[in-house]
Amino acid sequence: MAQLALSIERFPIAGTFTIARGSKTEAVVVEARLTHNGATGRGECVPYARYGETVEGVAAAIAALGPDIATGLDREALQYRLPPGAARNALDCAFWDLEAKLSGMRVEERAGLAALHPLTTAFTLSLDTPEAMAQAAAAATAAGRPLLKLKLGAPGDRARLRAIRAAAPEARLIVDANEGWSPADLPVLLDTCAAVGVELVEQPLPAADDRMLARIERAVPVCADESVHDRAGLATLRERYDAVNIKLDKAGGFTEALALAEAAEGLGFGVMVGCMLASSLAMAPALLVAQRAQVVDLDGPLLLARDRTPGLRYEGAVVYPPEPELWG
C-alpha cells in the first residue's frame, strides 16, 4: 500500500528540438511519487502525441489509480490495469524505486542484473539545414561526443548526410527518420547512408507502411522504433527490421522493457535503448536496460537547458549509473 502524488513539470530545451513531425522548445513530463513507511519512489514519463497521449490524459490515468494503490495495487497488478504507454511507465518506475528504498537493495539487485557500468550515449542533432547540421556535428565531436544521432526525414536528407560526414569524418553516425521517408526514396537514401558510413537507420518508413522492408536488401541495418512498443507483435517484425529501439514510455515501464529486451534478443534482434526528451529521472531506469544494448541513446538531459538535481553524471558522451538519491 502506498500514497500516490503526481506533478506536471516543464524543462526548457537548450534551443529548439526539431524532428520530421515538428519542433518543440520544452520537455513536458509527468512525475509519479509513491510513498510508504517514510520512503518515496519516483517515476517520470513523457506523454507523446504520436501515440495519442496528452499530458492531461496521462496525468488523469495515473491519478485514477490512486485509491487502488492506497488499498494494495502493486507493480505486478499494474501491468494488467494500464496498457503499455507513458502512464504505466511512470507508475512502474515509481514502484521499482519505492521497492528498492524500502528493501535497501538497488533495483539492479532486485531485478537480477549484473553490476552496472558507465555507457557511451549517442548525441542527437536536431533536423535542420545541411549547413547547420554540419556545424552542429563538428561542435559535438569537438566536445567529445563520438556517436551522433541524426534527425532526418525531410527533403534534402542526402545533402545533410554528405555535409555531416564531411564536417565530422571520424564520428560514428546513426540516423532517425521518424517515419519521414517514402518507399520510393528509401533505396537511394539507404545507399547514401551506407556510402557515408551510417551504422543504423531508425524507422525510415511509417509504422503502418513498413512491409516493404522485408522485400528489399537493406544496405544499412534498420531499427524499429514507432513500429515496436512492447512484446506484442514483436515476432511479426523480424523480417522487416534488424534491431528494435526500446523506450520505457512505449513499453510501459522498466518491467516490460526488461522483458522486451530479452524477447528481442531471443528472436535475433539487435537492441537499442532510447528515450524521449526528459530529465535524468526518466533516463535512470532506461540506463539499467541499456546495459545489454548495442546502441544507447539516453541523451535527453544533454538537450535540456537544465536537468533535475541530483541528476545523472555525464562526462562527454559517457553516462554513469544513477545514485540512489535520483532513482533505484
PDB file of N, CA and C in Angstrom, residues 199-236:
ATOM      1  N   GLU A 199      25.725   3.618 -39.373  1.00  0.00           N
ATOM      2  CA  GLU A 199      25.717   2.278 -38.796  1.00  0.00           C
ATOM      3  C   GLU A 199      24.323   1.698 -38.598  1.00  0.00           C
ATOM      4  N   LEU A 200      23.309   2.565 -38.487  1.00  0.00           N
ATOM      5  CA  LEU A 200      21.956   2.104 -38.179  1.00  0.00           C
ATOM      6  C   LEU A 200      20.983   3.186 -38.607  1.00  0.00           C
ATOM      7  N   VAL A 201      19.834   2.769 -39.148  1.00  0.00           N
ATOM      8  CA  VAL A 201      18.769   3.698 -39.524  1.00  0.00           C
ATOM      9  C   VAL A 201      17.513   3.324 -38.751  1.00  0.00           C
ATOM     10  N   GLU A 202      16.999   4.274 -37.973  1.00  0.00           N
ATOM     11  CA  GLU A 202      15.767   4.050 -37.217  1.00  0.00           C
ATOM     12  C   GLU A 202      14.550   4.444 -38.042  1.00  0.00           C
ATOM     13  N   GLN A 203      13.565   3.591 -38.020  1.00  0.00           N
ATOM     14  CA  GLN A 203      12.211   3.828 -38.522  1.00  0.00           C
ATOM     15  C   GLN A 203      12.159   4.706 -39.765  1.00  0.00           C
ATOM     16  N   PRO A 204      12.684   4.202 -40.892  1.00  0.00           N
ATOM     17  CA  PRO A 204      12.663   5.020 -42.096  1.00  0.00           C
ATOM     18  C   PRO A 204      11.276   5.230 -42.672  1.00  0.00           C
ATOM     19  N   LEU A 205      10.392   4.234 -42.544  1.00  0.00           N
ATOM     20  CA  LEU A 205       9.058   4.292 -43.129  1.00  0.00           C
ATOM     21  C   LEU A 205       7.991   4.382 -42.032  1.00  0.00           C
ATOM     22  N   PRO A 206       6.806   4.890 -42.368  1.00  0.00           N
ATOM     23  CA  PRO A 206       5.723   4.899 -41.386  1.00  0.00           C
ATOM     24  C   PRO A 206       5.442   3.495 -40.849  1.00  0.00           C
ATOM     25  N   ALA A 207       5.100   3.423 -39.587  1.00  0.00           N
ATOM     26  CA  ALA A 207       4.857   2.120 -38.958  1.00  0.00           C
ATOM     27  C   ALA A 207       3.756   1.344 -39.669  1.00  0.00           C
ATOM     28  N   ALA A 208       2.788   2.044 -40.225  1.00  0.00           N
ATOM     29  CA  ALA A 208       1.687   1.371 -40.916  1.00  0.00           C
ATOM     30  C   ALA A 208       2.033   0.976 -42.343  1.00  0.00           C
ATOM     31  N   ASP A 209       3.215   1.352 -42.803  1.00  0.00           N
ATOM     32  CA  ASP A 209       3.589   1.104 -44.192  1.00  0.00           C
ATOM     33  C   ASP A 209       5.043   0.640 -44.281  1.00  0.00           C
ATOM     34  N   ASP A 210       5.422  -0.282 -43.391  1.00  0.00           N
ATOM     35  CA  ASP A 210       6.826  -0.708 -43.353  1.00  0.00           C
ATOM     36  C   ASP A 210       7.061  -2.104 -43.915  1.00  0.00           C
ATOM     37  N   ARG A 211       6.030  -2.705 -44.549  1.00  0.00           N
ATOM     38  CA  ARG A 211       6.174  -4.077 -45.041  1.00  0.00           C
ATOM     39  C   ARG A 211       7.234  -4.192 -46.138  1.00  0.00           C
ATOM     40  N   MET A 212       7.475  -3.083 -46.839  1.00  0.00           N
ATOM     41  CA  MET A 212       8.475  -3.086 -47.906  1.00  0.00           C
ATOM     42  C   MET A 212       9.852  -3.493 -47.397  1.00  0.00           C
ATOM     43  N   LEU A 213      10.118  -3.228 -46.125  1.00  0.00           N
ATOM     44  CA  LEU A 213      11.442  -3.527 -45.573  1.00  0.00           C
ATOM     45  C   LEU A 213      11.778  -5.012 -45.642  1.00  0.00           C
ATOM     46  N   ALA A 214      10.763  -5.862 -45.685  1.00  0.00           N
ATOM     47  CA  ALA A 214      11.006  -7.302 -45.769  1.00  0.00           C
ATOM     48  C   ALA A 214      11.347  -7.743 -47.184  1.00  0.00           C
ATOM     49  N   ARG A 215      11.148  -6.858 -48.155  1.00  0.00           N
ATOM     50  CA  ARG A 215      11.316  -7.251 -49.550  1.00  0.00           C
ATOM     51  C   ARG A 215      12.557  -6.668 -50.213  1.00  0.00           C
ATOM     52  N   ILE A 216      13.283  -5.806 -49.515  1.00  0.00           N
ATOM     53  CA  ILE A 216      14.438  -5.171 -50.134  1.00  0.00           C
ATOM     54  C   ILE A 216      15.713  -5.563 -49.394  1.00  0.00           C
ATOM     55  N   GLU A 217      16.813  -5.467 -50.106  1.00  0.00           N
ATOM     56  CA  GLU A 217      18.108  -5.674 -49.466  1.00  0.00           C
ATOM     57  C   GLU A 217      18.482  -4.386 -48.750  1.00  0.00           C
ATOM     58  N   ARG A 218      18.699  -4.482 -47.467  1.00  0.00           N
ATOM     59  CA  ARG A 218      18.972  -3.285 -46.668  1.00  0.00           C
ATOM     60  C   ARG A 218      20.475  -3.012 -46.652  1.00  0.00           C
ATOM     61  N   ALA A 219      20.869  -1.890 -47.224  1.00  0.00           N
ATOM     62  CA  ALA A 219      22.283  -1.541 -47.307  1.00  0.00           C
ATOM     63  C   ALA A 219      22.858  -1.196 -45.942  1.00  0.00           C
ATOM     64  N   VAL A 220      21.984  -0.820 -45.008  1.00  0.00           N
ATOM     65  CA  VAL A 220      22.359  -0.474 -43.635  1.00  0.00           C
ATOM     66  C   VAL A 220      21.349  -1.159 -42.717  1.00  0.00           C
ATOM     67  N   PRO A 221      21.758  -1.670 -41.561  1.00  0.00           N
ATOM     68  CA  PRO A 221      20.783  -2.250 -40.636  1.00  0.00           C
ATOM     69  C   PRO A 221      19.688  -1.251 -40.280  1.00  0.00           C
ATOM     70  N   VAL A 222      18.457  -1.753 -40.172  1.00  0.00           N
ATOM     71  CA  VAL A 222      17.297  -0.902 -39.911  1.00  0.00           C
ATOM     72  C   VAL A 222      16.691  -1.294 -38.561  1.00  0.00           C
ATOM     73  N   CYS A 223      16.354  -0.272 -37.779  1.00  0.00           N
ATOM     74  CA  CYS A 223      15.862  -0.450 -36.411  1.00  0.00           C
ATOM     75  C   CYS A 223      14.414   0.024 -36.299  1.00  0.00           C
ATOM     76  N   ALA A 224      13.565  -0.781 -35.691  1.00  0.00           N
ATOM     77  CA  ALA A 224      12.176  -0.392 -35.448  1.00  0.00           C
ATOM     78  C   ALA A 224      12.095   0.524 -34.238  1.00  0.00           C
ATOM     79  N   ASP A 225      11.355   1.618 -34.375  1.00  0.00           N
ATOM     80  CA  ASP A 225      11.064   2.481 -33.239  1.00  0.00           C
ATOM     81  C   ASP A 225       9.553   2.606 -33.097  1.00  0.00           C
ATOM     82  N   GLU A 226       8.921   3.439 -33.917  1.00  0.00           N
ATOM     83  CA  GLU A 226       7.474   3.568 -33.838  1.00  0.00           C
ATOM     84  C   GLU A 226       6.745   2.262 -34.126  1.00  0.00           C
ATOM     85  N   SER A 227       7.402   1.335 -34.791  1.00  0.00           N
ATOM     86  CA  SER A 227       6.759   0.049 -35.123  1.00  0.00           C
ATOM     87  C   SER A 227       6.754  -0.938 -33.965  1.00  0.00           C
ATOM     88  N   VAL A 228       7.477  -0.675 -32.883  1.00  0.00           N
ATOM     89  CA  VAL A 228       7.528  -1.615 -31.767  1.00  0.00           C
ATOM     90  C   VAL A 228       7.317  -0.875 -30.460  1.00  0.00           C
ATOM     91  N   HIS A 229       6.475  -1.442 -29.613  1.00  0.00           N
ATOM     92  CA  HIS A 229       6.213  -0.854 -28.300  1.00  0.00           C
ATOM     93  C   HIS A 229       6.577  -1.855 -27.196  1.00  0.00           C
ATOM     94  N   ASP A 230       5.811  -2.938 -27.124  1.00  0.00           N
ATOM     95  CA  ASP A 230       6.092  -3.978 -26.135  1.00  0.00           C
ATOM     96  C   ASP A 230       6.284  -5.302 -26.869  1.00  0.00           C
ATOM     97  N   ARG A 231       6.146  -6.408 -26.154  1.00  0.00           N
ATOM     98  CA  ARG A 231       6.408  -7.714 -26.779  1.00  0.00           C
ATOM     99  C   ARG A 231       5.343  -8.131 -27.784  1.00  0.00           C
ATOM    100  N   ALA A 232       4.147  -7.568 -27.687  1.00  0.00           N
ATOM    101  CA  ALA A 232       3.074  -7.943 -28.598  1.00  0.00           C
ATOM    102  C   ALA A 232       3.455  -7.592 -30.036  1.00  0.00           C
ATOM    103  N   GLY A 233       3.404  -8.551 -30.911  1.00  0.00           N
ATOM    104  CA  GLY A 233       3.702  -8.309 -32.317  1.00  0.00           C
ATOM    105  C   GLY A 233       5.170  -8.272 -32.663  1.00  0.00           C
ATOM    106  N   LEU A 234       6.033  -8.500 -31.687  1.00  0.00           N
ATOM    107  CA  LEU A 234       7.468  -8.401 -31.941  1.00  0.00           C
ATOM    108  C   LEU A 234       7.920  -9.388 -33.019  1.00  0.00           C
ATOM    109  N   ALA A 235       7.417 -10.607 -32.956  1.00  0.00           N
ATOM    110  CA  ALA A 235       7.858 -11.632 -33.902  1.00  0.00           C
ATOM    111  C   ALA A 235       7.502 -11.284 -35.343  1.00  0.00           C
ATOM    112  N   THR A 236       6.405 -10.545 -35.536  1.00  0.00           N
ATOM    113  CA  THR A 236       5.998 -10.209 -36.899  1.00  0.00           C
ATOM    114  C   THR A 236       6.942  -9.212 -37.558  1.00  0.00           C
TER     115      THR A 236
END
